[in-house]
Short mmCIF file of C-alpha atoms in Angstrom, two decimals:
data_model
loop_
_atom_site.label_atom_id
_atom_site.label_comp_id
_atom_site.label_asym_id
_atom_site.label_seq_id
_atom_site.Cartn_x
_atom_site.Cartn_y
_atom_site.Cartn_z
CA LEU A 1 -49.85 -24.87 56.01
CA THR A 2 -48.24 -21.82 54.60
CA SER A 3 -48.01 -18.62 56.53
CA PRO A 4 -48.93 -15.27 54.95
CA HIS A 5 -45.28 -14.33 55.32
CA GLY A 6 -44.25 -17.46 53.37
CA GLN A 7 -46.82 -16.72 50.63
CA ARG A 8 -45.47 -13.18 50.27
CA ALA A 9 -41.94 -14.52 50.00
CA VAL A 10 -43.00 -17.00 47.27
CA SER A 11 -44.95 -14.26 45.47
CA LEU A 12 -41.96 -11.93 45.64
CA GLN A 13 -39.69 -14.66 44.30
CA GLU A 14 -42.13 -15.32 41.44
CA ARG A 15 -42.19 -11.63 40.51
CA GLN A 16 -38.40 -11.49 40.62
CA MET A 17 -38.17 -14.58 38.42
CA GLU A 18 -40.65 -13.05 35.96
CA MET A 19 -38.60 -9.82 35.87
CA LEU A 20 -35.44 -11.84 35.22
CA ARG A 21 -37.17 -13.74 32.41
CA GLU A 22 -38.26 -10.47 30.81
CA ARG A 23 -34.78 -9.03 31.16
CA ILE A 24 -33.26 -12.14 29.59
CA LYS A 25 -35.80 -11.98 26.77
CA GLY A 26 -34.88 -8.31 26.17
CA LEU A 27 -31.19 -9.16 26.09
CA GLU A 28 -31.82 -12.03 23.67
CA MET A 29 -33.66 -9.62 21.36
CA LYS A 30 -30.74 -7.18 21.52
CA ILE A 31 -28.30 -9.97 20.65
CA VAL A 32 -30.45 -11.03 17.67
CA GLU A 33 -30.52 -7.37 16.50
CA MET A 34 -26.73 -7.11 16.85
CA ILE A 35 -26.25 -10.30 14.83
CA ARG A 36 -28.59 -9.02 12.11
CA ASN A 37 -26.74 -5.68 11.96
CA SER A 38 -23.42 -7.50 11.79
CA GLN A 39 -24.63 -9.64 8.89
CA GLU A 40 -25.88 -6.54 7.05
CA ASN A 41 -22.53 -4.82 7.59
CA VAL A 42 -20.65 -7.83 6.21
CA ALA A 43 -22.90 -7.84 3.14
CA ILE A 44 -22.27 -4.11 2.57
CA ALA A 45 -18.53 -4.59 3.04
CA ASP A 46 -18.59 -7.42 0.48
CA ARG A 47 -20.42 -5.22 -2.06
CA LEU A 48 -18.01 -2.36 -1.44
CA HIS A 49 -15.09 -4.75 -1.91
CA ARG A 50 -16.46 -6.05 -5.24
CA TRP A 51 -17.09 -2.50 -6.48
CA THR A 52 -13.61 -1.32 -5.45
CA ARG A 53 -12.05 -4.38 -7.06
CA ALA A 54 -13.85 -3.64 -10.34
CA LEU A 55 -12.42 -0.11 -10.29
CA LEU A 56 -8.91 -1.35 -9.56
CA LEU A 57 -9.10 -3.88 -12.39
CA THR A 58 -10.12 -1.21 -14.91
CA ALA A 59 -6.88 -0.48 -16.74
CA ASP A 60 -8.28 2.10 -19.18
CA PRO A 61 -8.98 5.42 -17.40
CA ALA A 62 -11.59 6.30 -20.04
CA ALA A 63 -13.59 3.20 -19.05
CA LEU A 64 -13.61 4.10 -15.35
CA PRO A 65 -16.74 6.32 -15.31
CA ALA A 66 -18.93 3.64 -16.90
CA VAL A 67 -17.53 0.90 -14.65
CA LEU A 68 -17.90 3.11 -11.58
CA VAL A 69 -21.56 3.95 -12.25
CA GLY A 70 -22.55 0.55 -13.66
CA ASP A 71 -21.04 -1.54 -10.88
CA LEU A 72 -22.22 0.87 -8.17
CA LYS A 73 -25.80 0.57 -9.44
CA HIS A 74 -25.49 -3.20 -9.70
CA GLN A 75 -23.84 -3.87 -6.33
CA PHE A 76 -26.05 -1.55 -4.29
CA LEU A 77 -29.30 -1.75 -6.30
CA ILE A 78 -29.28 1.97 -7.03
CA PRO A 79 -32.01 2.90 -9.53
CA GLN A 80 -30.14 5.83 -11.08
CA ALA A 81 -26.62 7.21 -10.87
CA ALA A 82 -24.49 9.68 -12.81
CA ILE A 83 -21.21 11.52 -12.48
CA ARG A 84 -19.69 14.69 -13.81
CA VAL A 85 -16.04 15.63 -13.58
CA TRP A 86 -14.42 18.90 -14.57
CA GLY A 87 -10.88 19.97 -15.27
CA VAL A 88 -10.08 16.63 -16.90
CA ASP A 89 -7.05 15.99 -19.04
CA PRO A 90 -7.75 16.99 -22.69
CA ALA A 91 -7.43 13.32 -23.67
CA HIS A 92 -10.62 12.62 -21.67
CA ALA A 93 -12.58 15.77 -22.51
CA ALA A 94 -14.92 13.92 -24.90
CA LEU A 95 -16.16 11.47 -22.25
CA PRO A 96 -19.85 11.88 -21.34
CA CYS A 97 -18.91 12.42 -17.68
CA ALA A 98 -16.83 15.45 -18.73
CA ALA A 99 -19.87 17.29 -20.17
CA PRO A 100 -20.04 20.96 -19.17
CA VAL A 101 -21.12 21.79 -15.62
CA SER A 102 -22.19 25.23 -14.41
CA ASP A 103 -20.09 27.22 -11.97
CA ASP A 104 -23.01 27.01 -9.52
CA ALA A 105 -22.93 23.20 -9.57
CA LYS A 106 -19.15 23.25 -9.10
CA SER A 107 -19.46 25.67 -6.17
CA PHE A 108 -22.21 23.55 -4.64
CA ALA A 109 -20.08 20.37 -4.91
CA ASP A 110 -17.11 22.19 -3.40
CA SER A 111 -19.25 23.43 -0.49
CA LEU A 112 -20.30 19.93 0.55
CA ALA A 113 -18.36 18.90 3.64
CA MET A 114 -20.27 15.60 3.53
CA PRO A 115 -22.72 14.04 1.08
CA TYR A 116 -26.12 15.66 0.76
CA CYS A 117 -29.01 13.24 1.31
CA GLY A 118 -32.61 14.29 0.98
CA VAL A 119 -35.46 15.23 -1.26
CA ASN A 120 -35.04 16.11 -4.91
CA ALA A 121 -34.97 19.88 -4.55
CA GLY A 122 -34.36 20.55 -8.23
CA PHE A 123 -30.56 20.50 -8.15
CA GLU A 124 -28.85 20.87 -11.53
CA ALA A 125 -27.16 17.52 -10.97
CA ILE A 126 -30.51 15.70 -11.01
CA LYS A 127 -30.74 16.51 -14.74
CA TRP A 128 -27.67 14.32 -15.30
CA LEU A 129 -29.73 11.21 -14.45
CA ASP A 130 -31.45 9.20 -17.18
CA ASP A 131 -34.97 9.67 -15.84
CA ALA A 132 -34.79 12.74 -13.59
CA GLY A 133 -38.57 13.12 -13.42
CA THR A 134 -38.94 9.93 -11.35
CA VAL A 135 -36.36 10.87 -8.70
CA ALA A 136 -37.84 11.60 -5.26
CA SER A 137 -34.70 11.38 -3.12
CA VAL A 138 -31.03 11.93 -3.90
CA ALA A 139 -27.53 11.57 -2.56
CA LEU A 140 -25.02 14.10 -3.91
CA ILE A 141 -21.45 13.05 -3.22
CA PRO A 142 -18.49 15.34 -3.93
CA LEU A 143 -15.50 13.83 -5.72
CA ARG A 144 -12.15 15.07 -4.55
CA SER A 145 -8.55 14.47 -5.42
CA THR A 146 -5.90 15.12 -2.81
CA LYS A 147 -6.26 18.83 -3.45
CA ALA A 148 -9.68 19.89 -4.69
CA THR A 149 -13.23 18.99 -5.64
CA PHE A 150 -13.33 17.94 -9.29
CA GLY A 151 -16.67 16.20 -9.64
CA LEU A 152 -19.99 15.09 -8.26
CA LEU A 153 -21.59 11.66 -8.00
CA VAL A 154 -25.40 11.66 -8.05
CA LEU A 155 -27.52 8.77 -6.77
CA GLY A 156 -31.27 8.96 -7.33
CA SER A 157 -34.27 6.92 -6.26
CA PRO A 158 -38.03 7.10 -6.76
CA ASP A 159 -38.35 6.07 -3.09
CA PRO A 160 -38.59 9.31 -1.06
CA THR A 161 -37.01 7.61 1.96
CA ARG A 162 -34.02 5.94 0.23
CA TYR A 163 -31.77 8.98 0.77
CA ALA A 164 -33.13 10.80 3.80
CA ALA A 165 -31.62 13.84 5.49
CA GLU A 166 -31.32 12.00 8.81
CA MET A 167 -29.45 9.01 7.42
CA GLY A 168 -25.80 8.46 8.24
CA THR A 169 -23.37 9.44 5.52
CA GLU A 170 -20.24 7.53 6.58
CA PHE A 171 -20.73 4.87 3.93
CA LEU A 172 -21.49 7.45 1.22
CA MET A 173 -18.34 9.36 2.22
CA ARG A 174 -16.30 6.19 1.63
CA ILE A 175 -17.97 5.74 -1.78
CA GLY A 176 -16.98 9.33 -2.60
CA GLU A 177 -13.39 8.82 -1.47
CA ILE A 178 -12.98 5.67 -3.55
CA ALA A 179 -14.69 7.21 -6.59
CA GLY A 180 -12.60 10.37 -6.30
CA ALA A 181 -9.38 8.37 -6.04
CA ALA A 182 -10.29 6.24 -9.07
CA LEU A 183 -11.48 9.13 -11.23
CA SER A 184 -8.46 11.29 -10.40
CA ARG A 185 -6.78 9.27 -13.19
CA LEU A 186 -8.80 11.42 -15.61
CA LEU A 187 -7.17 14.62 -14.36
CA PRO A 188 -4.00 16.18 -15.77
CA ALA A 189 -0.96 14.60 -14.11
CA ALA A 190 0.01 17.77 -12.24
CA ARG A 191 -3.49 18.16 -10.74
CA GLY A 192 -4.30 14.62 -9.52
#
C-alpha cells in the first residue's frame, strides 16, 4: 500500500525529473546552436583568409581593384559589387575604379562611421553596379587609408534582407579595413 503522502512525493519527484529533462534538452539545443555558429564563423574566417591572401599575392597595384571585387564576390557569394577611389596617383587615373565621383558621394563616404546596410535608397553609388535596377539591399563600406576616406565599396543584392539595417557590421568593417589597406597602394606615396 502506498500512502497519499508517498504518492505526492513520487509525483513531485516525477515532476522534478521532467523539469530536469526539459532543462537538459534546452541546454543541448543551446550547445548545438553554439556549435553551428562556431562552424559558420570558421567558414567565414576561411573565406576572409582566402580573399585577403589573394589581395596580398597581387603584385600589380593596377590589378588590385579587379581582384578585390572579383574574389570578394566569389568568396562571399555577393551578387554585385563595385568600388570607386579618388585622389589616386596619376599612374592609376585611367582605372575604371578611378572614374569621377561627385563631391556628395565623397562627403557621404567620409560621413560613414560604420558601413551602411539597408534598402536601396537611390544612392549615387548604386549606379556603379552592373545591374543597379535589380538591387534591393546594399552595403556601403567606406575605404580609408591611415589618414582619410578615399573610396567606397558597394555590395548589392536583389534580396531585400541580405543587407538589413539591423545586421551587425563588424565583419563588413573588417572587409573595409582590408580593402582600404590594399587599395591605398593606388594613392600617391605621400598620401597613403
